PDB file of C-alpha atoms and ligand atoms in Angstrom:
ATOM      1  CA  UNK A   1     -15.744  -0.848  12.931  1.00 89.00           C
ATOM      2  CA  UNK A   2     -15.264   2.586  13.193  1.00 95.00           C
ATOM      3  CA  UNK A   3     -12.478   5.005  13.382  1.00 97.00           C
ATOM      4  CA  UNK A   4     -11.762   8.275  13.446  1.00 97.00           C
ATOM      5  CA  UNK A   5      -8.955  10.220  10.366  1.00 97.00           C
ATOM      6  CA  UNK A   6      -7.532  13.182  13.351  1.00 97.00           C
ATOM      7  CA  UNK A   7      -7.212  14.541   9.643  1.00 96.00           C
ATOM      8  CA  UNK A   8     -10.553  15.711   8.781  1.00 97.00           C
ATOM      9  CA  UNK A   9     -11.964  14.938  12.587  1.00 97.00           C
ATOM     10  CA  UNK A  10     -14.793  11.917  10.297  1.00 97.00           C
ATOM     11  CA  UNK A  11     -15.429   9.090  11.722  1.00 98.00           C
ATOM     12  CA  UNK A  12     -15.845   6.627   9.068  1.00 97.00           C
ATOM     13  CA  UNK A  13     -16.012   3.167   8.521  1.00 97.00           C
ATOM     14  CA  UNK A  14     -12.364   0.883   7.961  1.00 96.00           C
ATOM     15  CA  UNK A  15     -13.475   0.689   4.040  1.00 96.00           C
ATOM     16  CA  UNK A  16     -12.749   4.314   3.960  1.00 97.00           C
ATOM     17  CA  UNK A  17      -9.240   3.460   5.665  1.00 97.00           C
ATOM     18  CA  UNK A  18      -6.811   1.924   3.493  1.00 94.00           C
ATOM     19  CA  UNK A  19      -5.332  -0.977   4.974  1.00 94.00           C
ATOM     20  CA  UNK A  20      -1.691  -1.555   6.456  1.00 94.00           C
ATOM     21  CA  UNK A  21      -0.387  -4.226   8.279  1.00 94.00           C
ATOM     22  CA  UNK A  22       1.605  -2.671  10.696  1.00 95.00           C
ATOM     23  CA  UNK A  23      -0.989  -0.561  11.805  1.00 94.00           C
ATOM     24  CA  UNK A  24      -2.044  -2.612  15.385  1.00 94.00           C
ATOM     25  CA  UNK A  25      -5.771  -2.014  13.835  1.00 93.00           C
ATOM     26  CA  UNK A  26      -4.733  -3.068  10.737  1.00 95.00           C
ATOM     27  CA  UNK A  27      -5.841   0.202   9.229  1.00 96.00           C
ATOM     28  CA  UNK A  28      -3.865   2.869   7.881  1.00 96.00           C
ATOM     29  CA  UNK A  29      -3.960   6.179  10.219  1.00 96.00           C
ATOM     30  CA  UNK A  30      -5.675   8.884   7.156  1.00 97.00           C
ATOM     31  CA  UNK A  31      -8.430   7.847   5.983  1.00 97.00           C
ATOM     32  CA  UNK A  32      -7.753   7.336   2.395  1.00 97.00           C
ATOM     33  CA  UNK A  33     -10.056  11.023   0.779  1.00 97.00           C
ATOM     34  CA  UNK A  34      -6.871  12.938   3.200  1.00 97.00           C
ATOM     35  CA  UNK A  35      -4.548  10.123   2.607  1.00 96.00           C
ATOM     36  CA  UNK A  36      -5.000  10.993  -1.268  1.00 95.00           C
ATOM     37  CA  UNK A  37      -4.789  14.675  -0.602  1.00 96.00           C
ATOM     38  CA  UNK A  38      -1.395  13.962   1.242  1.00 95.00           C
ATOM     39  CA  UNK A  39       0.250  11.889  -1.469  1.00 92.00           C
ATOM     40  CA  UNK A  40      -1.411  14.491  -3.714  1.00 94.00           C
ATOM     41  CA  UNK A  41       0.317  18.051  -1.531  1.00 94.00           C
ATOM     42  CA  UNK A  42       3.488  16.103  -1.283  1.00 93.00           C
ATOM     43  CA  UNK A  43       4.358  14.500  -4.501  1.00 91.00           C
ATOM     44  CA  UNK A  44       3.440  17.970  -6.401  1.00 92.00           C
ATOM     45  CA  UNK A  45       6.354  19.666  -4.103  1.00 93.00           C
ATOM     46  CA  UNK A  46       8.656  17.077  -5.305  1.00 92.00           C
ATOM     47  CA  UNK A  47      11.021  18.212  -8.366  1.00 93.00           C
ATOM     48  CA  UNK A  48      10.862  16.120 -11.406  1.00 93.00           C
ATOM     49  CA  UNK A  49      14.076  14.044 -10.519  1.00 93.00           C
ATOM     50  CA  UNK A  50      12.541  12.790  -7.061  1.00 93.00           C
ATOM     51  CA  UNK A  51      10.011  12.461  -8.730  1.00 92.00           C
ATOM     52  CA  UNK A  52      11.909   9.918 -10.928  1.00 94.00           C
ATOM     53  CA  UNK A  53      12.868   8.354  -8.123  1.00 94.00           C
ATOM     54  CA  UNK A  54      10.731   7.455  -6.609  1.00 90.00           C
ATOM     55  CA  UNK A  55       8.203   5.903  -9.661  1.00 93.00           C
ATOM     56  CA  UNK A  56      11.509   4.022  -9.314  1.00 95.00           C
ATOM     57  CA  UNK A  57      11.040   3.446  -5.859  1.00 94.00           C
ATOM     58  CA  UNK A  58       7.428   2.152  -6.188  1.00 94.00           C
ATOM     59  CA  UNK A  59       8.077   0.086 -10.177  1.00 94.00           C
ATOM     60  CA  UNK A  60      11.069  -1.445  -8.410  1.00 95.00           C
ATOM     61  CA  UNK A  61       9.021  -2.818  -4.794  1.00 95.00           C
ATOM     62  CA  UNK A  62       5.682  -3.695  -6.959  1.00 95.00           C
ATOM     63  CA  UNK A  63       8.241  -6.219  -9.005  1.00 96.00           C
ATOM     64  CA  UNK A  64      10.074  -6.965  -5.619  1.00 95.00           C
ATOM     65  CA  UNK A  65       6.689  -7.795  -5.023  1.00 94.00           C
ATOM     66  CA  UNK A  66       5.206  -9.969  -7.572  1.00 96.00           C
ATOM     67  CA  UNK A  67       8.459 -11.951  -7.405  1.00 96.00           C
ATOM     68  CA  UNK A  68       8.015 -12.750  -4.163  1.00 96.00           C
ATOM     69  CA  UNK A  69       4.843 -13.722  -4.810  1.00 95.00           C
ATOM     70  CA  UNK A  70       5.605 -15.419  -7.073  1.00 95.00           C
ATOM     71  CA  UNK A  71       8.279 -18.247  -5.163  1.00 95.00           C
ATOM     72  CA  UNK A  72       5.607 -18.710  -2.727  1.00 95.00           C
ATOM     73  CA  UNK A  73       3.276 -20.172  -4.477  1.00 95.00           C
ATOM     74  CA  UNK A  74       5.135 -21.719  -6.539  1.00 94.00           C
ATOM     75  CA  UNK A  75       6.996 -23.413  -2.922  1.00 94.00           C
ATOM     76  CA  UNK A  76       3.185 -23.556  -1.901  1.00 93.00           C
ATOM     77  CA  UNK A  77       2.161 -25.636  -4.404  1.00 93.00           C
ATOM     78  CA  UNK A  78       5.086 -27.187  -4.234  1.00 92.00           C
ATOM     79  CA  UNK A  79       4.294 -28.382  -0.931  1.00 91.00           C
ATOM     80  CA  UNK A  80       0.538 -29.222  -1.754  1.00 88.00           C
ATOM     81  CA  UNK A  81       1.632 -31.668  -4.343  1.00 87.00           C
ATOM     82  CA  UNK A  82       4.316 -33.069  -2.435  1.00 75.00           C
ATOM     83  CA  UNK A  83       1.355 -33.703   0.511  1.00 68.00           C
ATOM     84  CA  UNK A  84      -0.582 -35.421  -1.704  1.00 61.00           C
ATOM     85  CA  UNK A  85       0.498 -37.922  -3.854  1.00 64.00           C
TER      86      UNK A  85
HETATM   87 ZN1  LIG B   1      -9.511  12.135   7.205  1.00 66.39          ZN
END
């Protein structure tokens, strides 16, 4: 699958885009390279206070995600055990 990045206008393969489940094609709008560049620029424009807040938000989001995954796995395992016996 090929996709054109609207930022660099280069046709790239799907693996050169980040995955984004919210998008209809499951891929991020911009390619990895552009995304990285944008993120870096956006990050550099942040103040120290904003960076701190962002890091905290990222940390909490990933922690929540991990907890959610853990509980999902736990329930999936329980359900499997229940059906096998
Ligand atoms: Zn690009």
